[in-house]
Amino acid sequence: PRRRCSRAPCSLRFTRAARRKLRAMLSARKVELLASLKVQGLELRQAELDFYLSRFSTTAMLSSIMTLMSYIGIIKIKIPEDQLPPNMSWQAGAFYISACLAMVLSMFNLVLTAFAIVQGQGLSLRGPPGSVANAIAIFKEQWKTVRVVLVLALVCMTLAGLWVSWMKLDPPTADPGCAAGAVPCWLLAAWPALAITALVAAIVVA
């Protein structure tokens, strides 16, 4: 005959089995939750990395365009004969300085962003554990420099365009036959360049 146990020991045995089963279920649930959190954190890091890669790619494209435009402006824009050396006007000098600065700053940004994109992607894919976070930190640190240089290049590019308008439209002196006074006559003669300057300044501020 099979030996039957009393009610109290059987209840204790069942309680211990239920506890072990519950403990195993909680442990599996904990492992699953930790794995889910790791996956979500990795997806968040990847989204942040893609965000910085998109920023750097856009900056590289803009920098390449501004470098080309600055170089073409330096070699192709025709300076009026009366503003060439040895009697170079301030408009011509300011144009060359602004265009050269825009080209140098844009080239710096182009090289920096190109190397950052290539090296950052390589580090995030082939680096040791934690490389994605390290790449994001590098992108975040370099973006401060890239952003400032990009703004300076845009300002220099805008100024170069303004100096071209002043070279082409601003007469060296006001009309001698004007009897309204020196300043009103100069404003009347230089109003096209002043209008272009105000328009460009309003666009930049907006």
PDB file of C-alpha atoms in Angstrom:
ATOM      1  CA  PRO A   1       0.000   0.000   0.000  1.00  0.00           C
ATOM      2  CA  ARG A   2       1.117   3.511  -0.779  1.00  0.00           C
ATOM      3  CA  ARG A   3       2.135   5.510   2.192  1.00  0.00           C
ATOM      4  CA  ARG A   4       0.087   8.615   2.585  1.00  0.00           C
ATOM      5  CA  CYS A   5       1.465  11.710   4.235  1.00  0.00           C
ATOM      6  CA  SER A   6      -0.413  13.796   6.672  1.00  0.00           C
ATOM      7  CA  ARG A   7      -2.001  17.043   5.538  1.00  0.00           C
ATOM      8  CA  ALA A   8       0.534  19.383   7.196  1.00  0.00           C
ATOM      9  CA  PRO A   9       3.750  17.906   5.662  1.00  0.00           C
ATOM     10  CA  CYS A  10       2.126  17.692   2.188  1.00  0.00           C
ATOM     11  CA  SER A  11       0.997  21.318   2.403  1.00  0.00           C
ATOM     12  CA  LEU A  12       4.516  22.344   3.415  1.00  0.00           C
ATOM     13  CA  ARG A  13       5.970  20.404   0.494  1.00  0.00           C
ATOM     14  CA  PHE A  14       3.552  21.984  -1.955  1.00  0.00           C
ATOM     15  CA  THR A  15       4.302  25.431  -0.528  1.00  0.00           C
ATOM     16  CA  ARG A  16       8.032  24.939  -1.003  1.00  0.00           C
ATOM     17  CA  ALA A  17       7.533  23.771  -4.578  1.00  0.00           C
ATOM     18  CA  ALA A  18       5.346  26.769  -5.330  1.00  0.00           C
ATOM     19  CA  ARG A  19       7.956  29.083  -3.875  1.00  0.00           C
ATOM     20  CA  ARG A  20      10.683  27.532  -6.012  1.00  0.00           C
ATOM     21  CA  LYS A  21       8.514  27.838  -9.092  1.00  0.00           C
ATOM     22  CA  LEU A  22       7.632  31.449  -8.287  1.00  0.00           C
ATOM     23  CA  ARG A  23      11.293  32.223  -7.647  1.00  0.00           C
ATOM     24  CA  ALA A  24      12.269  30.752 -11.013  1.00  0.00           C
ATOM     25  CA  MET A  25       9.531  32.727 -12.774  1.00  0.00           C
ATOM     26  CA  LEU A  26      10.639  35.971 -11.119  1.00  0.00           C
ATOM     27  CA  SER A  27      14.261  35.301 -12.042  1.00  0.00           C
ATOM     28  CA  ALA A  28      13.331  34.654 -15.670  1.00  0.00           C
ATOM     29  CA  ARG A  29      11.211  37.786 -15.688  1.00  0.00           C
ATOM     30  CA  LYS A  30      14.100  39.803 -14.258  1.00  0.00           C
ATOM     31  CA  VAL A  31      16.492  38.510 -16.913  1.00  0.00           C
ATOM     32  CA  GLU A  32      13.969  39.319 -19.641  1.00  0.00           C
ATOM     33  CA  LEU A  33      13.411  42.832 -18.261  1.00  0.00           C
ATOM     34  CA  LEU A  34      17.148  43.542 -18.060  1.00  0.00           C
ATOM     35  CA  ALA A  35      17.659  42.301 -21.626  1.00  0.00           C
ATOM     36  CA  SER A  36      14.777  44.491 -22.823  1.00  0.00           C
ATOM     37  CA  LEU A  37      16.267  47.532 -21.086  1.00  0.00           C
ATOM     38  CA  LYS A  38      19.659  46.871 -22.677  1.00  0.00           C
ATOM     39  CA  VAL A  39      18.078  46.582 -26.129  1.00  0.00           C
ATOM     40  CA  GLN A  40      16.108  49.805 -25.639  1.00  0.00           C
ATOM     41  CA  GLY A  41      19.226  51.618 -24.420  1.00  0.00           C
ATOM     42  CA  LEU A  42      21.171  50.386 -27.447  1.00  0.00           C
ATOM     43  CA  GLU A  43      18.402  51.548 -29.786  1.00  0.00           C
ATOM     44  CA  LEU A  44      18.410  54.954 -28.114  1.00  0.00           C
ATOM     45  CA  ARG A  45      22.187  55.221 -28.496  1.00  0.00           C
ATOM     46  CA  GLN A  46      21.933  54.217 -32.141  1.00  0.00           C
ATOM     47  CA  ALA A  47      19.264  56.852 -32.775  1.00  0.00           C
ATOM     48  CA  GLU A  48      21.494  59.484 -31.148  1.00  0.00           C
ATOM     49  CA  LEU A  49      24.444  58.338 -33.254  1.00  0.00           C
ATOM     50  CA  ASP A  50      22.345  58.588 -36.430  1.00  0.00           C
ATOM     51  CA  PHE A  51      21.293  62.089 -35.364  1.00  0.00           C
ATOM     52  CA  TYR A  52      24.889  63.292 -35.100  1.00  0.00           C
ATOM     53  CA  LEU A  53      25.859  61.526 -38.331  1.00  0.00           C
ATOM     54  CA  SER A  54      23.053  63.351 -40.127  1.00  0.00           C
ATOM     55  CA  ARG A  55      24.209  66.682 -38.698  1.00  0.00           C
ATOM     56  CA  PHE A  56      27.816  66.097 -39.710  1.00  0.00           C
ATOM     57  CA  SER A  57      26.808  64.914 -43.204  1.00  0.00           C
ATOM     58  CA  THR A  58      24.708  68.045 -43.772  1.00  0.00           C
ATOM     59  CA  THR A  59      27.545  70.255 -42.516  1.00  0.00           C
ATOM     60  CA  ALA A  60      30.026  68.501 -44.799  1.00  0.00           C
ATOM     61  CA  MET A  61      27.753  69.090 -47.796  1.00  0.00           C
ATOM     62  CA  LEU A  62      27.300  72.787 -46.951  1.00  0.00           C
ATOM     63  CA  SER A  63      31.035  73.209 -46.346  1.00  0.00           C
ATOM     64  CA  SER A  64      31.917  71.674 -49.710  1.00  0.00           C
ATOM     65  CA  ILE A  65      29.464  73.994 -51.496  1.00  0.00           C
ATOM     66  CA  MET A  66      30.778  77.088 -49.677  1.00  0.00           C
ATOM     67  CA  THR A  67      34.398  76.104 -50.379  1.00  0.00           C
ATOM     68  CA  LEU A  68      33.653  75.812 -54.087  1.00  0.00           C
ATOM     69  CA  MET A  69      31.670  79.068 -54.190  1.00  0.00           C
ATOM     70  CA  SER A  70      34.389  80.985 -52.333  1.00  0.00           C
ATOM     71  CA  TYR A  71      37.108  79.692 -54.642  1.00  0.00           C
ATOM     72  CA  ILE A  72      35.107  80.495 -57.774  1.00  0.00           C
ATOM     73  CA  GLY A  73      34.314  83.963 -56.400  1.00  0.00           C
ATOM     74  CA  ILE A  74      37.982  84.691 -55.742  1.00  0.00           C
ATOM     75  CA  ILE A  75      39.154  83.703 -59.226  1.00  0.00           C
ATOM     76  CA  LYS A  76      36.121  84.702 -61.328  1.00  0.00           C
ATOM     77  CA  ILE A  77      34.684  87.938 -59.918  1.00  0.00           C
ATOM     78  CA  LYS A  78      36.026  90.852 -61.918  1.00  0.00           C
ATOM     79  CA  ILE A  79      37.271  93.772 -59.859  1.00  0.00           C
ATOM     80  CA  PRO A  80      36.741  97.243 -61.423  1.00  0.00           C
ATOM     81  CA  GLU A  81      39.905  98.663 -62.912  1.00  0.00           C
ATOM     82  CA  ASP A  82      39.892 101.733 -60.692  1.00  0.00           C
ATOM     83  CA  GLN A  83      39.829  99.534 -57.560  1.00  0.00           C
ATOM     84  CA  LEU A  84      42.789  97.285 -58.417  1.00  0.00           C
ATOM     85  CA  PRO A  85      46.316  97.662 -56.916  1.00  0.00           C
ATOM     86  CA  PRO A  86      48.166  99.905 -56.411  1.00  0.00           C
ATOM     87  CA  ASN A  87      44.990 101.890 -55.704  1.00  0.00           C
ATOM     88  CA  MET A  88      42.986  99.032 -54.240  1.00  0.00           C
ATOM     89  CA  SER A  89      39.731 100.149 -52.667  1.00  0.00           C
ATOM     90  CA  TRP A  90      38.561  99.030 -49.248  1.00  0.00           C
ATOM     91  CA  GLN A  91      35.688  97.125 -50.869  1.00  0.00           C
ATOM     92  CA  ALA A  92      38.053  94.963 -52.908  1.00  0.00           C
ATOM     93  CA  GLY A  93      40.314  94.292 -49.927  1.00  0.00           C
ATOM     94  CA  ALA A  94      37.363  93.414 -47.699  1.00  0.00           C
ATOM     95  CA  PHE A  95      35.987  91.086 -50.385  1.00  0.00           C
ATOM     96  CA  TYR A  96      39.241  89.145 -50.724  1.00  0.00           C
ATOM     97  CA  ILE A  97      39.639  88.866 -46.951  1.00  0.00           C
ATOM     98  CA  SER A  98      36.050  87.666 -46.439  1.00  0.00           C
ATOM     99  CA  ALA A  99      36.153  85.216 -49.355  1.00  0.00           C
ATOM    100  CA  CYS A 100      39.483  83.728 -48.267  1.00  0.00           C
ATOM    101  CA  LEU A 101      38.269  83.362 -44.677  1.00  0.00           C
ATOM    102  CA  ALA A 102      35.064  81.687 -45.882  1.00  0.00           C
ATOM    103  CA  MET A 103      37.045  79.244 -48.012  1.00  0.00           C
ATOM    104  CA  VAL A 104      39.500  78.401 -45.215  1.00  0.00           C
ATOM    105  CA  LEU A 105      36.777  77.927 -42.601  1.00  0.00           C
ATOM    106  CA  SER A 106      34.655  75.819 -44.937  1.00  0.00           C
ATOM    107  CA  MET A 107      37.634  73.652 -45.871  1.00  0.00           C
ATOM    108  CA  PHE A 108      38.432  73.143 -42.185  1.00  0.00           C
ATOM    109  CA  ASN A 109      34.860  72.054 -41.511  1.00  0.00           C
ATOM    110  CA  LEU A 110      34.844  69.791 -44.560  1.00  0.00           C
ATOM    111  CA  VAL A 111      37.977  67.949 -43.439  1.00  0.00           C
ATOM    112  CA  LEU A 112      36.842  67.717 -39.819  1.00  0.00           C
ATOM    113  CA  THR A 113      33.359  66.414 -40.602  1.00  0.00           C
ATOM    114  CA  ALA A 114      34.613  63.933 -43.205  1.00  0.00           C
ATOM    115  CA  PHE A 115      37.133  62.393 -40.809  1.00  0.00           C
ATOM    116  CA  ALA A 116      34.603  62.416 -37.962  1.00  0.00           C
ATOM    117  CA  ILE A 117      31.976  60.569 -40.026  1.00  0.00           C
ATOM    118  CA  VAL A 118      34.400  57.887 -41.233  1.00  0.00           C
ATOM    119  CA  GLN A 119      36.192  57.363 -37.928  1.00  0.00           C
ATOM    120  CA  GLY A 120      33.023  57.639 -35.826  1.00  0.00           C
ATOM    121  CA  GLN A 121      31.179  54.985 -37.784  1.00  0.00           C
ATOM    122  CA  GLY A 122      34.211  52.710 -37.674  1.00  0.00           C
ATOM    123  CA  LEU A 123      34.563  53.144 -33.918  1.00  0.00           C
ATOM    124  CA  SER A 124      30.872  52.443 -33.253  1.00  0.00           C
ATOM    125  CA  LEU A 125      30.845  49.279 -35.404  1.00  0.00           C
ATOM    126  CA  ARG A 126      34.258  47.713 -34.767  1.00  0.00           C
ATOM    127  CA  GLY A 127      35.240  49.094 -31.377  1.00  0.00           C
ATOM    128  CA  PRO A 128      35.175  47.421 -27.950  1.00  0.00           C
ATOM    129  CA  PRO A 129      32.036  47.346 -25.770  1.00  0.00           C
ATOM    130  CA  GLY A 130      30.790  50.853 -25.076  1.00  0.00           C
ATOM    131  CA  SER A 131      32.130  52.175 -28.396  1.00  0.00           C
ATOM    132  CA  VAL A 132      28.759  53.590 -29.447  1.00  0.00           C
ATOM    133  CA  ALA A 133      28.604  55.762 -26.326  1.00  0.00           C
ATOM    134  CA  ASN A 134      32.231  56.774 -26.852  1.00  0.00           C
ATOM    135  CA  ALA A 135      31.542  57.738 -30.482  1.00  0.00           C
ATOM    136  CA  ILE A 136      28.510  59.786 -29.439  1.00  0.00           C
ATOM    137  CA  ALA A 137      30.590  61.618 -26.832  1.00  0.00           C
ATOM    138  CA  ILE A 138      33.225  62.448 -29.461  1.00  0.00           C
ATOM    139  CA  PHE A 139      30.581  63.672 -31.916  1.00  0.00           C
ATOM    140  CA  LYS A 140      28.973  65.789 -29.213  1.00  0.00           C
ATOM    141  CA  GLU A 141      32.301  67.386 -28.288  1.00  0.00           C
ATOM    142  CA  GLN A 142      33.329  68.061 -31.895  1.00  0.00           C
ATOM    143  CA  TRP A 143      29.925  69.493 -32.819  1.00  0.00           C
ATOM    144  CA  LYS A 144      30.626  72.592 -30.723  1.00  0.00           C
ATOM    145  CA  THR A 145      33.629  73.455 -32.913  1.00  0.00           C
ATOM    146  CA  VAL A 146      31.883  72.486 -36.148  1.00  0.00           C
ATOM    147  CA  ARG A 147      28.866  74.665 -35.346  1.00  0.00           C
ATOM    148  CA  VAL A 148      30.927  77.774 -34.536  1.00  0.00           C
ATOM    149  CA  VAL A 149      33.114  77.377 -37.643  1.00  0.00           C
ATOM    150  CA  LEU A 150      30.030  76.865 -39.820  1.00  0.00           C
ATOM    151  CA  VAL A 151      28.425  80.079 -38.530  1.00  0.00           C
ATOM    152  CA  LEU A 152      31.663  82.031 -39.089  1.00  0.00           C
ATOM    153  CA  ALA A 153      31.974  80.658 -42.628  1.00  0.00           C
ATOM    154  CA  LEU A 154      28.396  81.666 -43.422  1.00  0.00           C
ATOM    155  CA  VAL A 155      29.008  85.171 -42.041  1.00  0.00           C
ATOM    156  CA  CYS A 156      32.188  85.560 -44.108  1.00  0.00           C
ATOM    157  CA  MET A 157      30.376  84.296 -47.199  1.00  0.00           C
ATOM    158  CA  THR A 158      27.590  86.822 -46.660  1.00  0.00           C
ATOM    159  CA  LEU A 159      30.063  89.649 -46.141  1.00  0.00           C
ATOM    160  CA  ALA A 160      31.925  88.706 -49.325  1.00  0.00           C
ATOM    161  CA  GLY A 161      28.681  89.003 -51.269  1.00  0.00           C
ATOM    162  CA  LEU A 162      27.981  92.391 -49.701  1.00  0.00           C
ATOM    163  CA  TRP A 163      31.439  93.713 -50.592  1.00  0.00           C
ATOM    164  CA  VAL A 164      30.896  92.625 -54.199  1.00  0.00           C
ATOM    165  CA  SER A 165      27.704  94.660 -54.325  1.00  0.00           C
ATOM    166  CA  TRP A 166      29.519  97.650 -52.855  1.00  0.00           C
ATOM    167  CA  MET A 167      32.308  97.266 -55.424  1.00  0.00           C
ATOM    168  CA  LYS A 168      29.888  97.141 -58.315  1.00  0.00           C
ATOM    169  CA  LEU A 169      27.319  99.695 -57.159  1.00  0.00           C
ATOM    170  CA  ASP A 170      28.972 102.189 -54.802  1.00  0.00           C
ATOM    171  CA  PRO A 171      30.478 105.172 -56.641  1.00  0.00           C
ATOM    172  CA  PRO A 172      33.700 106.573 -55.196  1.00  0.00           C
ATOM    173  CA  THR A 173      32.151 110.013 -54.643  1.00  0.00           C
ATOM    174  CA  ALA A 174      28.709 111.537 -54.667  1.00  0.00           C
ATOM    175  CA  ASP A 175      27.378 113.488 -57.623  1.00  0.00           C
ATOM    176  CA  PRO A 176      29.047 116.964 -57.646  1.00  0.00           C
ATOM    177  CA  GLY A 177      25.864 118.525 -59.029  1.00  0.00           C
ATOM    178  CA  CYS A 178      23.790 117.447 -56.046  1.00  0.00           C
ATOM    179  CA  ALA A 179      22.866 120.433 -53.842  1.00  0.00           C
ATOM    180  CA  ALA A 180      21.194 118.538 -50.991  1.00  0.00           C
ATOM    181  CA  GLY A 181      24.329 118.190 -48.903  1.00  0.00           C
ATOM    182  CA  ALA A 182      27.193 115.711 -48.688  1.00  0.00           C
ATOM    183  CA  VAL A 183      25.460 112.955 -46.725  1.00  0.00           C
ATOM    184  CA  PRO A 184      22.102 113.016 -48.592  1.00  0.00           C
ATOM    185  CA  CYS A 185      23.911 113.100 -51.923  1.00  0.00           C
ATOM    186  CA  TRP A 186      26.084 110.135 -50.931  1.00  0.00           C
ATOM    187  CA  LEU A 187      23.020 108.208 -49.741  1.00  0.00           C
ATOM    188  CA  LEU A 188      21.264 108.999 -53.006  1.00  0.00           C
ATOM    189  CA  ALA A 189      24.236 107.726 -54.995  1.00  0.00           C
ATOM    190  CA  ALA A 190      24.796 104.627 -52.884  1.00  0.00           C
ATOM    191  CA  TRP A 191      21.200 103.551 -52.300  1.00  0.00           C
ATOM    192  CA  PRO A 192      21.412 100.318 -54.395  1.00  0.00           C
ATOM    193  CA  ALA A 193      24.298  98.961 -52.296  1.00  0.00           C
ATOM    194  CA  LEU A 194      22.614 100.070 -49.094  1.00  0.00           C
ATOM    195  CA  ALA A 195      19.365  98.360 -50.142  1.00  0.00           C
ATOM    196  CA  ILE A 196      21.184  95.091 -50.863  1.00  0.00           C
ATOM    197  CA  THR A 197      22.999  95.330 -47.525  1.00  0.00           C
ATOM    198  CA  ALA A 198      19.752  95.879 -45.629  1.00  0.00           C
ATOM    199  CA  LEU A 199      18.061  92.988 -47.477  1.00  0.00           C
ATOM    200  CA  VAL A 200      20.874  90.549 -46.773  1.00  0.00           C
ATOM    201  CA  ALA A 201      21.105  91.648 -43.137  1.00  0.00           C
ATOM    202  CA  ALA A 202      17.345  91.115 -42.705  1.00  0.00           C
ATOM    203  CA  ILE A 203      17.581  87.630 -44.227  1.00  0.00           C
ATOM    204  CA  VAL A 204      20.509  86.676 -41.984  1.00  0.00           C
ATOM    205  CA  VAL A 205      18.791  87.992 -38.848  1.00  0.00           C
ATOM    206  CA  ALA A 206      15.542  86.217 -39.760  1.00  0.00           C
TER     207      ALA A 206
END
